[in-house]
């Protein structure tokens, strides 16, 4: 997570290597850690997010204006087309439909361009993946394979994880689904307005009610994309440091090792191997602790952990909290699992503690569990 190397130089003594040496020489108490974003990285990521989110929200507003405003100014250009089908005559708005498809095509491509620029900017300043994940291409292929498994199919995917790892068309499908969700949200709001306002609902009002909706959905999609890029920068080194520390303490403990995969399974981390951070955590733990993926899981983690010594329980607690936070977000299922552990006395972290730790991590200050 270094700053941009001077003149884009690379080599055995590049900017990443010199970063920590300069900290030691220039500061009496170096505070920089490899898994904590420095001030330059944080500033570049924050600036990139502001620029990208602003442009994509304006794209949503502009798209709605370009869809309806020409229809008010030049209504003759959007006349209906008479179509005869099975002896019946239908008036279809074919020109409007084709014009809408063209606008969607342009908006998706512009969304792709600005978001890929944002991702590239974040990865360049942090030297990812060159300085973080030496096997990034192999990991991407594994993530893509996991995302394309039949168990992951579905149209109601609200997260970016499965799409980011799909080959070629993943991000395009994600933005297309986002526009579809915005269109559905706008339609529902229009119907609701007409139900309450009735004949007083002017067409311009109901048409332009989608302005903030498209802007919000575009902003949400871009934030998801850039947040995932930031997590990919922070996660590998954070995971390696945490797993190394865990292995130093429990690497040979036969009460702790069998419960590692049980803990990951209980927190549903094993089910989301299309998620980059979860995949990296699972792979690193299996490699470092020499675990077997084929080991059958009992599914009785809570009963097993309650029978374990207190020190083992505390370390498993740290592992679960780390695992659910390392991907930068808490799902409803993860919150429910944490609540269950808290009720059974396994989890000592309060909901506020976990929220604070996750917020610090998302702001680039490290994941301190």
Coordinates of C-alpha atoms in Angstrom, one line a residue:
X1 CA 0.0 0.0 0.0
X2 CA 2.7 2.4 -1.0
X3 CA 2.5 5.7 -2.7
X4 CA 3.1 6.0 -6.4
X5 CA 6.8 5.3 -7.2
X6 CA 8.8 8.2 -8.7
X7 CA 8.8 8.1 -12.5
X8 CA 6.8 4.8 -12.2
X9 CA 10.0 3.0 -11.4
X10 CA 10.0 -0.6 -10.3
X11 CA 12.7 -2.8 -9.0
X12 CA 14.1 -4.4 -5.8
X13 CA 14.4 -1.0 -4.1
X14 CA 11.2 0.6 -5.4
X15 CA 9.0 3.1 -3.5
X16 CA 7.2 0.3 -1.6
X17 CA 10.5 -0.9 -0.1
X18 CA 11.8 2.5 0.7
X19 CA 8.6 3.7 2.4
X20 CA 9.2 1.9 5.7
X21 CA 13.0 2.7 5.6
X22 CA 12.2 6.4 5.4
X23 CA 9.7 6.1 8.2
X24 CA 12.4 4.6 10.4
X25 CA 14.9 7.3 9.5
X26 CA 12.6 10.3 9.7
X27 CA 10.4 9.4 12.7
X28 CA 11.3 8.5 16.2
X29 CA 8.3 6.3 16.6
X30 CA 7.2 5.0 13.1
X31 CA 3.4 4.5 13.1
X32 CA 3.1 3.2 9.5
X33 CA 2.0 -0.4 9.1
X34 CA 1.8 -2.3 5.8
X35 CA -1.9 -3.0 6.3
X36 CA -2.8 0.6 7.2
X37 CA -3.4 3.2 4.4
X38 CA -1.0 6.1 4.7
X39 CA -2.2 9.7 4.3
X40 CA -1.5 9.9 0.5
X41 CA -3.3 6.7 -0.2
X42 CA -6.3 7.7 1.9
X43 CA -6.4 11.1 0.2
X44 CA -6.2 9.7 -3.3
X45 CA -8.9 7.1 -2.6
X46 CA -11.2 9.7 -1.0
X47 CA -10.7 12.1 -3.9
X48 CA -11.3 9.3 -6.5
X49 CA -14.5 8.3 -4.8
X50 CA -15.8 11.8 -4.7
X51 CA -15.1 12.4 -8.3
X52 CA -16.5 9.1 -9.5
X53 CA -19.7 9.2 -7.4
X54 CA -20.4 12.8 -8.5
X55 CA -20.0 12.0 -12.2
X56 CA -22.1 8.8 -12.0
X57 CA -24.9 10.5 -10.1
X58 CA -25.0 13.2 -12.7
X59 CA -25.1 10.5 -15.4
X60 CA -28.3 9.1 -13.8
X61 CA -29.9 12.6 -13.8
X62 CA -28.8 13.3 -17.3
X63 CA -30.1 10.0 -18.6
X64 CA -33.6 10.7 -17.3
X65 CA -33.5 14.3 -18.7
X66 CA -32.4 13.0 -22.1
X67 CA -35.1 10.3 -22.1
X68 CA -38.1 12.7 -21.5
X69 CA -37.0 16.2 -22.4
X70 CA -36.8 15.5 -26.2
X71 CA -40.3 13.9 -26.1
X72 CA -41.7 17.2 -24.8
X73 CA -39.8 19.4 -27.3
X74 CA -40.1 17.2 -30.4
X75 CA -43.2 15.0 -29.8
X76 CA -43.5 14.3 -33.6
X77 CA -40.2 12.4 -33.5
X78 CA -41.5 10.0 -31.0
X79 CA -44.8 9.1 -32.7
X80 CA -46.2 5.6 -32.2
X81 CA -46.0 2.9 -34.8
X82 CA -49.1 1.0 -36.0
X83 CA -48.5 -2.7 -35.9
X84 CA -51.0 -5.4 -37.0
X85 CA -50.8 -8.6 -35.1
X86 CA -53.3 -11.6 -35.4
X87 CA -55.9 -9.3 -37.0
X88 CA -55.6 -6.7 -34.2
X89 CA -54.1 -3.2 -34.5
X90 CA -51.6 -2.0 -31.9
X91 CA -50.0 1.4 -31.4
X92 CA -46.4 0.7 -30.2
X93 CA -43.9 3.3 -29.1
X94 CA -41.0 1.6 -31.0
X95 CA -39.0 4.8 -31.5
X96 CA -39.2 5.6 -27.8
X97 CA -38.1 2.1 -27.0
X98 CA -35.1 2.1 -29.4
X99 CA -34.1 5.5 -28.1
X100 CA -34.3 4.3 -24.5
X101 CA -32.1 1.3 -25.4
X102 CA -29.5 3.6 -26.9
X103 CA -29.5 5.8 -23.8
X104 CA -29.0 2.7 -21.6
X105 CA -26.2 1.5 -23.8
X106 CA -24.4 4.9 -23.6
X107 CA -24.9 5.2 -19.8
X108 CA -23.6 1.7 -19.1
X109 CA -20.5 2.4 -21.2
X110 CA -19.9 5.7 -19.5
X111 CA -20.4 4.1 -16.1
X112 CA -17.9 1.4 -17.0
X113 CA -15.3 4.0 -18.2
X114 CA -15.5 6.3 -15.1
X115 CA -15.6 3.4 -12.6
X116 CA -12.7 1.5 -14.3
X117 CA -10.8 4.8 -14.1
X118 CA -11.5 5.0 -10.4
X119 CA -10.4 1.4 -9.8
X120 CA -7.2 1.9 -11.8
X121 CA -6.4 5.1 -9.9
X122 CA -6.8 3.3 -6.5
X123 CA -4.8 0.3 -7.6
X124 CA -2.0 2.4 -9.1
X125 CA -1.4 4.5 -6.0
X126 CA -1.4 1.5 -3.8
X127 CA 0.6 -0.7 -6.2
X128 CA -2.0 -3.5 -6.2
X129 CA -1.7 -6.3 -7.1
X130 CA 2.0 -6.2 -7.8
X131 CA 3.0 -5.5 -4.2
X132 CA 0.1 -7.4 -2.5
X133 CA -1.0 -10.5 -4.3
X134 CA 1.5 -12.4 -6.4
X135 CA -1.1 -14.9 -7.6
X136 CA -3.8 -12.4 -8.4
X137 CA -4.6 -13.9 -11.8
X138 CA -5.0 -17.4 -10.4
X139 CA -7.2 -16.0 -7.6
X140 CA -9.4 -14.1 -10.1
X141 CA -9.9 -17.3 -12.0
X142 CA -10.9 -19.2 -8.9
X143 CA -13.3 -16.4 -7.9
X144 CA -14.8 -16.4 -11.4
X145 CA -15.3 -20.2 -11.2
X146 CA -17.0 -19.8 -7.8
X147 CA -19.3 -17.0 -9.0
X148 CA -20.4 -19.1 -12.0
X149 CA -21.4 -22.1 -9.9
X150 CA -25.1 -23.1 -10.1
X151 CA -25.5 -22.5 -6.4
X152 CA -24.7 -18.8 -6.9
X153 CA -27.2 -18.2 -9.8
X154 CA -29.9 -15.6 -9.2
X155 CA -31.2 -12.3 -10.6
X156 CA -31.6 -10.5 -7.2
X157 CA -27.9 -10.0 -6.5
X158 CA -27.5 -6.7 -4.7
X159 CA -23.8 -7.1 -4.1
X160 CA -21.0 -6.5 -6.5
X161 CA -18.9 -9.5 -5.5
X162 CA -20.2 -12.1 -7.9
X163 CA -20.1 -9.7 -10.8
X164 CA -16.6 -8.3 -10.2
X165 CA -15.1 -11.7 -10.8
X166 CA -17.1 -12.8 -13.8
X167 CA -15.0 -12.9 -16.9
X168 CA -15.4 -10.0 -19.3
X169 CA -19.1 -9.1 -18.8
X170 CA -19.3 -9.1 -15.0
X171 CA -19.2 -5.4 -14.4
X172 CA -21.4 -4.6 -17.4
X173 CA -24.1 -7.0 -16.1
X174 CA -23.8 -5.4 -12.6
X175 CA -24.4 -1.9 -14.0
X176 CA -27.2 -3.2 -16.3
X177 CA -28.9 -4.8 -13.3
X178 CA -28.5 -1.5 -11.4
X179 CA -30.3 0.5 -14.1
X180 CA -33.0 -2.2 -14.1
X181 CA -33.5 -1.8 -10.4
X182 CA -33.6 2.0 -10.8
X183 CA -36.3 1.6 -13.5
X184 CA -38.3 -0.7 -11.3
X185 CA -38.0 1.6 -8.3
X186 CA -39.2 4.5 -10.5
X187 CA -42.1 2.6 -11.8
X188 CA -43.3 1.7 -8.3
X189 CA -43.0 5.3 -7.2
X190 CA -44.9 6.5 -10.3
X191 CA -47.8 4.0 -9.5
X192 CA -47.8 5.1 -5.9
X193 CA -48.0 8.8 -6.8
X194 CA -50.8 8.2 -9.3
X195 CA -52.7 6.3 -6.6
X196 CA -52.5 9.2 -4.1
X197 CA -52.6 12.2 -6.4
X198 CA -54.8 10.7 -9.2
X199 CA -55.6 13.0 -12.1
X200 CA -53.6 15.9 -10.5
X201 CA -50.4 13.9 -11.2
X202 CA -48.9 15.9 -14.1
X203 CA -46.9 13.9 -16.6
X204 CA -43.7 15.9 -16.2
X205 CA -43.8 15.4 -12.5
X206 CA -44.3 11.6 -12.7
X207 CA -41.7 11.4 -15.5
X208 CA -39.0 13.4 -13.7
X209 CA -39.6 11.7 -10.3
X210 CA -36.9 9.2 -11.4
X211 CA -34.1 11.9 -11.3
X212 CA -33.0 11.2 -7.7
X213 CA -33.7 7.5 -8.0
X214 CA -31.4 6.9 -10.9
X215 CA -28.8 9.2 -9.3
X216 CA -28.9 7.2 -6.0
X217 CA -28.7 3.8 -7.7
X218 CA -25.8 4.9 -9.9
X219 CA -24.0 6.3 -6.8
X220 CA -24.6 3.1 -4.9
X221 CA -23.2 0.9 -7.8
X222 CA -20.1 3.1 -8.1
X223 CA -19.5 3.1 -4.4
X224 CA -19.8 -0.7 -4.3
X225 CA -17.2 -1.0 -7.2
X226 CA -14.7 1.4 -5.7
X227 CA -15.1 0.0 -2.2
X228 CA -14.3 -3.5 -3.5
X229 CA -11.2 -2.1 -5.1
X230 CA -10.1 -0.6 -1.8
X231 CA -10.8 -3.8 0.1
X232 CA -8.7 -5.7 -2.4
X233 CA -5.8 -3.4 -1.6
X234 CA -6.2 -3.7 2.2
X235 CA -7.3 -7.4 2.6
X236 CA -4.2 -9.5 1.4
X237 CA -1.6 -8.0 3.8
X238 CA -4.2 -7.6 6.6
X239 CA -5.1 -11.3 6.3
X240 CA -1.5 -12.5 6.1
X241 CA -0.5 -10.5 9.2
X242 CA -3.6 -11.8 11.2
X243 CA -3.2 -15.5 10.1
X244 CA 0.6 -15.4 10.8
X245 CA -0.1 -14.1 14.4
X246 CA -2.8 -16.7 14.8
X247 CA -0.5 -19.5 13.6
X248 CA 2.3 -18.4 15.9
X249 CA 0.0 -18.9 18.9
X250 CA -2.2 -21.8 17.8
X251 CA -0.4 -23.5 14.9
X252 CA 0.1 -26.8 16.8
X253 CA -2.9 -26.8 19.0
X254 CA -5.2 -29.7 18.2
X255 CA -8.1 -28.2 19.9
X256 CA -8.0 -25.0 17.9
X257 CA -7.1 -26.3 14.4
X258 CA -10.2 -28.6 13.8
X259 CA -12.5 -25.7 14.6
X260 CA -11.1 -23.2 12.1
X261 CA -13.2 -24.4 9.1
X262 CA -16.1 -25.0 11.4
X263 CA -16.0 -21.3 12.4
X264 CA -15.7 -20.2 8.8
X265 CA -18.6 -22.4 7.8
X266 CA -20.8 -21.1 10.7
X267 CA -20.1 -17.5 9.6
X268 CA -21.0 -18.5 6.0
X269 CA -17.5 -17.4 4.8
X270 CA -17.0 -20.8 3.1
X271 CA -20.2 -20.2 1.1
X272 CA -19.0 -16.9 -0.4
X273 CA -15.8 -18.0 -2.1
X274 CA -16.6 -15.6 -4.9
X275 CA -15.8 -12.8 -2.4
X276 CA -12.1 -11.8 -2.8
X277 CA -11.4 -11.2 0.9
X278 CA -13.2 -14.3 2.1
X279 CA -11.5 -16.4 -0.5
X280 CA -8.1 -15.0 0.5
X281 CA -8.8 -15.6 4.2
X282 CA -9.9 -19.2 3.6
X283 CA -6.9 -20.0 1.3
X284 CA -4.4 -18.5 3.7
X285 CA -5.8 -20.3 6.7
X286 CA -5.8 -23.6 4.9
X287 CA -2.3 -23.2 3.6
X288 CA -0.8 -21.9 6.9
X289 CA -2.5 -24.4 9.2
X290 CA -2.2 -27.2 6.7
X291 CA -5.9 -28.0 6.7
X292 CA -7.8 -30.2 4.3
X293 CA -10.7 -28.9 2.3
X294 CA -12.2 -32.4 2.1
X295 CA -12.5 -32.7 5.9
X296 CA -16.3 -33.2 6.6
X297 CA -17.8 -30.4 8.7
X298 CA -20.1 -31.3 11.6
X299 CA -22.2 -28.1 11.5
X300 CA -22.2 -27.9 15.3
X301 CA -19.8 -25.1 15.8
X302 CA -21.5 -23.5 18.8
X303 CA -21.7 -26.8 20.7
X304 CA -18.0 -27.5 20.0
X305 CA -16.7 -24.0 20.9
X306 CA -18.6 -24.0 24.2
X307 CA -16.7 -27.2 25.2
X308 CA -13.3 -25.7 24.3
X309 CA -10.9 -24.0 26.7
X310 CA -11.5 -20.3 27.3
X311 CA -8.3 -19.2 25.5
X312 CA -9.3 -21.3 22.4
X313 CA -12.8 -19.7 22.5
X314 CA -11.4 -16.2 22.6
X315 CA -9.1 -16.9 19.5
X316 CA -12.0 -18.4 17.6
X317 CA -14.1 -15.3 18.5
X318 CA -11.3 -13.1 17.0
X319 CA -11.3 -15.3 13.9
X320 CA -15.0 -14.9 13.3
X321 CA -15.1 -11.2 14.0
X322 CA -12.1 -10.7 11.7
X323 CA -13.7 -12.9 9.0
X324 CA -17.0 -11.1 8.8
X325 CA -15.4 -7.7 8.8
X326 CA -12.4 -8.3 6.4
X327 CA -14.6 -7.9 3.3
X328 CA -15.7 -4.4 4.4
X329 CA -19.3 -5.1 5.1
X330 CA -21.6 -7.0 7.4
X331 CA -24.5 -9.0 5.8
X332 CA -27.8 -9.7 7.5
X333 CA -26.8 -13.3 7.9
X334 CA -23.4 -12.3 9.5
X335 CA -25.2 -10.0 11.9
X336 CA -27.6 -12.8 12.9
X337 CA -24.7 -15.2 13.5
X338 CA -22.9 -12.7 15.7
X339 CA -26.2 -12.1 17.6
X340 CA -26.6 -15.9 18.2
X341 CA -23.0 -16.2 19.5
X342 CA -23.5 -13.2 21.8
X343 CA -26.7 -14.8 23.2
X344 CA -24.8 -18.0 23.9
X345 CA -22.0 -16.2 25.6
X346 CA -19.4 -17.1 23.0
X347 CA -19.0 -13.5 21.7
X348 CA -17.8 -10.8 24.0
X349 CA -17.7 -8.1 21.4
X350 CA -20.8 -5.8 21.5
X351 CA -22.5 -4.7 18.3
X352 CA -21.1 -1.2 18.8
X353 CA -17.6 -2.6 19.2
X354 CA -17.9 -4.5 15.9
X355 CA -19.4 -1.5 14.1
X356 CA -16.5 0.7 15.3
X357 CA -13.8 -1.9 14.3
X358 CA -15.4 -2.3 10.9
X359 CA -15.6 1.5 10.4
X360 CA -11.9 1.9 11.2
X361 CA -11.1 -0.8 8.7
X362 CA -13.2 0.7 6.0
X363 CA -11.4 4.0 6.6
X364 CA -8.0 2.4 6.1
X365 CA -6.9 2.4 9.7
X366 CA -6.4 -1.4 9.9
X367 CA -8.5 -4.3 11.2
X368 CA -7.6 -4.5 14.9
X369 CA -9.4 -7.5 16.5

